[in-house]
Short mmCIF file of N, CA and C in Angstrom, two decimals:
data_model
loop_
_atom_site.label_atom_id
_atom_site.label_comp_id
_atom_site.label_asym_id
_atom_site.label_seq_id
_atom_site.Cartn_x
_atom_site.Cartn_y
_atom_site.Cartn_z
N UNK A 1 -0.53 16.13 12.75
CA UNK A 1 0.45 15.35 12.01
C UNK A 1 -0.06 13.93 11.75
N UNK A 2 -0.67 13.66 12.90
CA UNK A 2 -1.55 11.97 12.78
C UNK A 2 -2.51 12.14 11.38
N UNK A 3 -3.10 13.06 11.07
CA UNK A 3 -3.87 12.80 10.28
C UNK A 3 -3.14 12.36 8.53
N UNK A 4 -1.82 13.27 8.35
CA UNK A 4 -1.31 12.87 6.88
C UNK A 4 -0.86 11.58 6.93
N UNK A 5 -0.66 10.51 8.28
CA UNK A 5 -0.58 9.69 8.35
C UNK A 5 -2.07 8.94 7.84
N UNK A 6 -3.01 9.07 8.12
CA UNK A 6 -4.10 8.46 7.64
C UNK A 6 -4.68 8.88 6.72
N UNK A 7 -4.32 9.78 6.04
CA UNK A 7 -4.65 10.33 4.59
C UNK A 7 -4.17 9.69 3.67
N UNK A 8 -2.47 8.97 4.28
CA UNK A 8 -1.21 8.27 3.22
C UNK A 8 -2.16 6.49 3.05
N UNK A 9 -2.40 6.38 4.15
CA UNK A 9 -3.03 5.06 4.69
C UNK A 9 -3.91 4.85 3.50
N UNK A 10 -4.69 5.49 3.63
CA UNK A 10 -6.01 5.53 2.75
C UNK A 10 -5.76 5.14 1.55
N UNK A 11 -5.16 6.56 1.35
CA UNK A 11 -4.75 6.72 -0.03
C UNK A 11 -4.02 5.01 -0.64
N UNK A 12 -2.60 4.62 0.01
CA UNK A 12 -1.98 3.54 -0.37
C UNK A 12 -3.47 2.03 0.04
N UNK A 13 -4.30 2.19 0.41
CA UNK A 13 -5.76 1.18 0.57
C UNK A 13 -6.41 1.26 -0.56
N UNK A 14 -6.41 2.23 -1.51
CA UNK A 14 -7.57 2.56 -2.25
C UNK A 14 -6.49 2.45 -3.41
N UNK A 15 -5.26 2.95 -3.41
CA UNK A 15 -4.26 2.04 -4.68
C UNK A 15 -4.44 0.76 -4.75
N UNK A 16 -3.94 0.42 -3.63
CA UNK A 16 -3.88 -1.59 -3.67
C UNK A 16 -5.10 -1.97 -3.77
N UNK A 17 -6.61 -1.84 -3.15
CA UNK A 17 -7.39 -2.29 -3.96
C UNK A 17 -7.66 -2.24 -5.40
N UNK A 18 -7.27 -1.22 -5.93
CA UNK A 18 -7.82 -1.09 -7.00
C UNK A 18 -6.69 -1.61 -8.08
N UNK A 19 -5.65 -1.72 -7.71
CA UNK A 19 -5.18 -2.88 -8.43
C UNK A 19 -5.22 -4.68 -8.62
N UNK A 20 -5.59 -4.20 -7.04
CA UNK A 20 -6.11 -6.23 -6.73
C UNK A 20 -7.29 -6.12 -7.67
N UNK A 21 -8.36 -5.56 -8.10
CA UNK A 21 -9.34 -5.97 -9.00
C UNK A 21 -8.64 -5.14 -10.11
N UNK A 22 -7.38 -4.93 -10.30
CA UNK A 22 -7.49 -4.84 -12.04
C UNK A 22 -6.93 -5.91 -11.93
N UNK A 23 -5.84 -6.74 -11.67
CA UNK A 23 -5.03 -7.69 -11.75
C UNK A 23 -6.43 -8.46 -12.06
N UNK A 24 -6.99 -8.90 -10.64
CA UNK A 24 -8.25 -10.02 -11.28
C UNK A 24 -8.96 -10.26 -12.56
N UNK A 25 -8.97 -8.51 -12.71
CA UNK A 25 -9.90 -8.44 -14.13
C UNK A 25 -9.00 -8.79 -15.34
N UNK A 26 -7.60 -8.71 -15.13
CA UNK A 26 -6.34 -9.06 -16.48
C UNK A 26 -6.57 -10.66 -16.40
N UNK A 27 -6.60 -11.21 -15.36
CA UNK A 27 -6.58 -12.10 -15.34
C UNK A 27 -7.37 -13.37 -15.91
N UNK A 28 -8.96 -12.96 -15.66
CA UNK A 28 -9.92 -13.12 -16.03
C UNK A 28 -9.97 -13.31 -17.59
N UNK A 29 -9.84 -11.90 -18.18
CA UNK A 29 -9.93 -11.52 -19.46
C UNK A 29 -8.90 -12.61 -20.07
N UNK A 30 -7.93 -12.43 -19.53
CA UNK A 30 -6.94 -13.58 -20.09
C UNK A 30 -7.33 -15.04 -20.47
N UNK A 31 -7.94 -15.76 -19.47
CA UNK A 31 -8.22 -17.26 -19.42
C UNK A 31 -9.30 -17.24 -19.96
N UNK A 32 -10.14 -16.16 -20.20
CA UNK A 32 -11.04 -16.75 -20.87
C UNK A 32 -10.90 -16.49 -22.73
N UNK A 33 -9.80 -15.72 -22.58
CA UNK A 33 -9.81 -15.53 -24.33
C UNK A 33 -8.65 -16.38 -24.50
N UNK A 34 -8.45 -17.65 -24.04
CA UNK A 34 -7.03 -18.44 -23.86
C UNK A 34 -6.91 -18.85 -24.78
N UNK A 35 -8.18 -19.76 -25.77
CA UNK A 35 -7.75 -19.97 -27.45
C UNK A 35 -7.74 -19.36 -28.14
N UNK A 36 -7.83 -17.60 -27.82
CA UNK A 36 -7.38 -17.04 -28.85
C UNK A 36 -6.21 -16.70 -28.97
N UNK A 37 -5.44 -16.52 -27.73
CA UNK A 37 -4.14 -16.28 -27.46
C UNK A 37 -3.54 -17.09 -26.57
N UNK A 38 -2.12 -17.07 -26.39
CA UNK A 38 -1.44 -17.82 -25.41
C UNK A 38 -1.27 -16.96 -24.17
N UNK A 39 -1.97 -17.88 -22.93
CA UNK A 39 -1.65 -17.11 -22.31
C UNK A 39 -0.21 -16.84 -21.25
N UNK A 40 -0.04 -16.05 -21.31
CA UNK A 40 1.36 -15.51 -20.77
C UNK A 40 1.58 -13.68 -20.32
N UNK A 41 3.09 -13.74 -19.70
CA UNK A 41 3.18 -12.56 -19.49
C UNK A 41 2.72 -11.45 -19.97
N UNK A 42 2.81 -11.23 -21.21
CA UNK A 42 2.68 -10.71 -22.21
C UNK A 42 1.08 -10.56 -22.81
N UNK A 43 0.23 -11.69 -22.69
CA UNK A 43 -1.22 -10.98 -22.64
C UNK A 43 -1.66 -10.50 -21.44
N UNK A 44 -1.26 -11.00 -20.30
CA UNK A 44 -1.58 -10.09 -18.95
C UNK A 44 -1.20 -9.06 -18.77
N UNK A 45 -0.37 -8.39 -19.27
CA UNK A 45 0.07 -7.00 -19.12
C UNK A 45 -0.81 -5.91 -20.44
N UNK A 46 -1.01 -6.82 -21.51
CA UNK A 46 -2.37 -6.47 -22.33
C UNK A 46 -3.70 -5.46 -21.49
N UNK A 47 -3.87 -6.89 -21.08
CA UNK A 47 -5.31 -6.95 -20.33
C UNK A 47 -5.16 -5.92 -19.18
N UNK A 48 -4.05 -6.51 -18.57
CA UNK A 48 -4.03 -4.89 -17.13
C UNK A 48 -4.17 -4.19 -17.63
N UNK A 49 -3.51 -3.30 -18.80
CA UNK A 49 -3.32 -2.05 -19.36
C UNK A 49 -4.51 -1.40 -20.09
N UNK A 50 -5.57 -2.89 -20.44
CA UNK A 50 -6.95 -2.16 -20.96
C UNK A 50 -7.69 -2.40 -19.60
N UNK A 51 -7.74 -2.54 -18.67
CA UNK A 51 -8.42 -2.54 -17.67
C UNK A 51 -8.42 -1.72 -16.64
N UNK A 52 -7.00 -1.31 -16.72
CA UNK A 52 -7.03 -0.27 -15.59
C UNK A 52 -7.31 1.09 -15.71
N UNK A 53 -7.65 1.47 -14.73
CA UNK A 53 -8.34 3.21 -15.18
C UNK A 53 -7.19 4.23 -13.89
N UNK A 54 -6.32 4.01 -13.59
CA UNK A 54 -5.46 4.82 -13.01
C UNK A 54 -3.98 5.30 -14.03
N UNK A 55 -4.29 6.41 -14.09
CA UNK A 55 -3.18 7.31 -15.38
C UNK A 55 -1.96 6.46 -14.93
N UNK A 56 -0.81 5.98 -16.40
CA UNK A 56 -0.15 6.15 -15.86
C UNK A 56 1.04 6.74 -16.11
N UNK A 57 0.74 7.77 -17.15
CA UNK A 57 1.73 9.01 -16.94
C UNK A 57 0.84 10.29 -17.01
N UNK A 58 1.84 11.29 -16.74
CA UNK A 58 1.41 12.43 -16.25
C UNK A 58 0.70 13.29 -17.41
N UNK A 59 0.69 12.85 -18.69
CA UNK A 59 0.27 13.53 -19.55
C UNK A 59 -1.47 12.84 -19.75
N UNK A 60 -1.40 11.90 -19.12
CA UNK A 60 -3.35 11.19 -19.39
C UNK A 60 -3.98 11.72 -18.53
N UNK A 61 -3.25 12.43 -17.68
CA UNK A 61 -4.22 13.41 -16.10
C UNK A 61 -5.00 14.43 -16.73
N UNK A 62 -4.47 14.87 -17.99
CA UNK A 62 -4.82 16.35 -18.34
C UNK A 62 -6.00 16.07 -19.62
N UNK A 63 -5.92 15.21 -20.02
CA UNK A 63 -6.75 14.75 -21.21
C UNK A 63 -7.99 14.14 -21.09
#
């Protein structure tokens, strides 16, 4: 039983990293294209969304 405990562990380690470097990378992308756009909510959620590589609906799993 200990072990699906450290399977969940993992698993929720290897989510949160990999969002701490997409966030960085939205972030990034953001300030540096800042005169082309304003930056705000709204280009950071841009940038996350071309940066991140985790599906996030169930229909991009299959494609």
């Amino acid at each position: 039983m200990l072990y699906l405990v450290y399977i969940l562990v993992g698993l929720l380690i290897v989510l949160g990293v990999n969002l701490m470097i997409t966030g960085i990378l939205a972030v990034h992308d953001m300030y540096t294209r800042r005169d082309e756009e304003e930056p705000d909510f709204d280009t950071f959620k841009k940038y996350f969304a071309q940066n991140n590589n985790i599906p996030t609906k169930l229909s991009d799993l299959f494609n």
